[in-house]
Amino acid sequence: MASGSSIWVAWTPDSEGDPSVKGQNSALVSGTGMAAPHIAAVAALIKQKHPRWSPAAITPAMMTTANI
């Protein structure tokens, strides 16, 4: 559901990570771990709006709905 491809993230300019973004305040990073906080936040908002919904109900709601 959340592939985590090309997620804009805050980045410390002092990071010793990817040299191509050294000195930058943000970066485009990929990986499933990058999408996890976003998906968890959406699930929490849905749970707040629909407290009786189980995880089994929240997951398909996230996968099949959008508001453009």
mmCIF file of C-alpha atoms in Angstrom:
data_model
loop_
_atom_site.group_PDB
_atom_site.id
_atom_site.type_symbol
_atom_site.label_atom_id
_atom_site.label_comp_id
_atom_site.label_asym_id
_atom_site.label_seq_id
_atom_site.Cartn_x
_atom_site.Cartn_y
_atom_site.Cartn_z
ATOM 1 C CA MET A 1 0.000 0.000 0.000
ATOM 2 C CA ALA A 2 2.829 2.424 0.774
ATOM 3 C CA SER A 3 5.833 1.756 -1.352
ATOM 4 C CA GLY A 4 7.729 4.757 -0.027
ATOM 5 C CA SER A 5 9.048 5.828 -3.412
ATOM 6 C CA SER A 6 10.430 9.360 -3.684
ATOM 7 C CA ILE A 7 9.242 10.803 -0.347
ATOM 8 C CA TRP A 8 10.289 14.392 0.500
ATOM 9 C CA VAL A 9 11.888 14.347 3.936
ATOM 10 C CA ALA A 10 13.586 16.737 6.295
ATOM 11 C CA TRP A 11 17.332 16.243 6.106
ATOM 12 C CA THR A 12 20.071 17.525 8.342
ATOM 13 C CA PRO A 13 22.779 19.440 6.467
ATOM 14 C CA ASP A 14 25.369 17.677 8.657
ATOM 15 C CA SER A 15 24.236 14.181 7.634
ATOM 16 C CA GLU A 16 26.913 11.694 6.681
ATOM 17 C CA GLY A 17 24.345 9.766 4.620
ATOM 18 C CA ASP A 18 23.894 10.261 0.885
ATOM 19 C CA PRO A 19 26.665 12.592 -0.336
ATOM 20 C CA SER A 20 24.404 14.000 -3.074
ATOM 21 C CA VAL A 21 22.249 15.762 -0.457
ATOM 22 C CA LYS A 22 24.971 16.753 2.015
ATOM 23 C CA GLY A 23 24.392 20.344 3.112
ATOM 24 C CA GLN A 24 20.698 20.271 2.107
ATOM 25 C CA ASN A 25 17.687 20.773 4.397
ATOM 26 C CA SER A 26 15.477 18.296 2.528
ATOM 27 C CA ALA A 27 15.941 15.258 0.344
ATOM 28 C CA LEU A 28 13.990 12.879 -1.886
ATOM 29 C CA VAL A 29 14.423 9.457 -0.271
ATOM 30 C CA SER A 30 12.964 6.056 -1.115
ATOM 31 C CA GLY A 31 12.243 2.968 0.968
ATOM 32 C CA THR A 32 9.276 1.439 2.755
ATOM 33 C CA GLY A 33 10.410 2.981 6.035
ATOM 34 C CA MET A 34 9.952 6.432 4.508
ATOM 35 C CA ALA A 35 6.221 5.917 3.964
ATOM 36 C CA ALA A 36 5.486 4.311 7.337
ATOM 37 C CA PRO A 37 5.041 7.560 9.330
ATOM 38 C CA HIS A 38 2.673 8.976 6.705
ATOM 39 C CA ILE A 39 0.551 5.834 6.582
ATOM 40 C CA ALA A 40 0.476 5.563 10.387
ATOM 41 C CA ALA A 41 -0.724 9.161 10.623
ATOM 42 C CA VAL A 42 -3.486 8.598 8.077
ATOM 43 C CA ALA A 43 -4.586 5.449 9.923
ATOM 44 C CA ALA A 44 -4.648 7.383 13.209
ATOM 45 C CA LEU A 45 -6.795 10.126 11.679
ATOM 46 C CA ILE A 46 -9.230 7.563 10.299
ATOM 47 C CA LYS A 47 -9.360 5.790 13.681
ATOM 48 C CA GLN A 48 -10.063 9.127 15.372
ATOM 49 C CA LYS A 49 -12.955 9.799 12.991
ATOM 50 C CA HIS A 50 -14.256 6.192 13.151
ATOM 51 C CA PRO A 51 -13.305 4.798 16.581
ATOM 52 C CA ARG A 52 -15.242 1.551 16.088
ATOM 53 C CA TRP A 53 -13.388 0.625 12.904
ATOM 54 C CA SER A 54 -10.895 -2.225 13.190
ATOM 55 C CA PRO A 55 -7.519 -2.304 11.397
ATOM 56 C CA ALA A 56 -9.192 -4.659 8.921
ATOM 57 C CA ALA A 57 -11.666 -1.882 8.063
ATOM 58 C CA ILE A 58 -9.140 0.962 8.043
ATOM 59 C CA THR A 59 -6.730 -0.683 5.596
ATOM 60 C CA PRO A 60 -9.155 -1.041 2.671
ATOM 61 C CA ALA A 61 -10.523 2.443 3.358
ATOM 62 C CA MET A 62 -7.018 3.801 2.877
ATOM 63 C CA MET A 63 -6.394 1.683 -0.195
ATOM 64 C CA THR A 64 -9.598 2.457 -2.055
ATOM 65 C CA THR A 65 -10.514 6.056 -1.321
ATOM 66 C CA ALA A 66 -9.156 9.445 -2.302
ATOM 67 C CA ASN A 67 -10.360 13.009 -2.318
ATOM 68 C CA ILE A 68 -8.911 15.111 -5.113
#
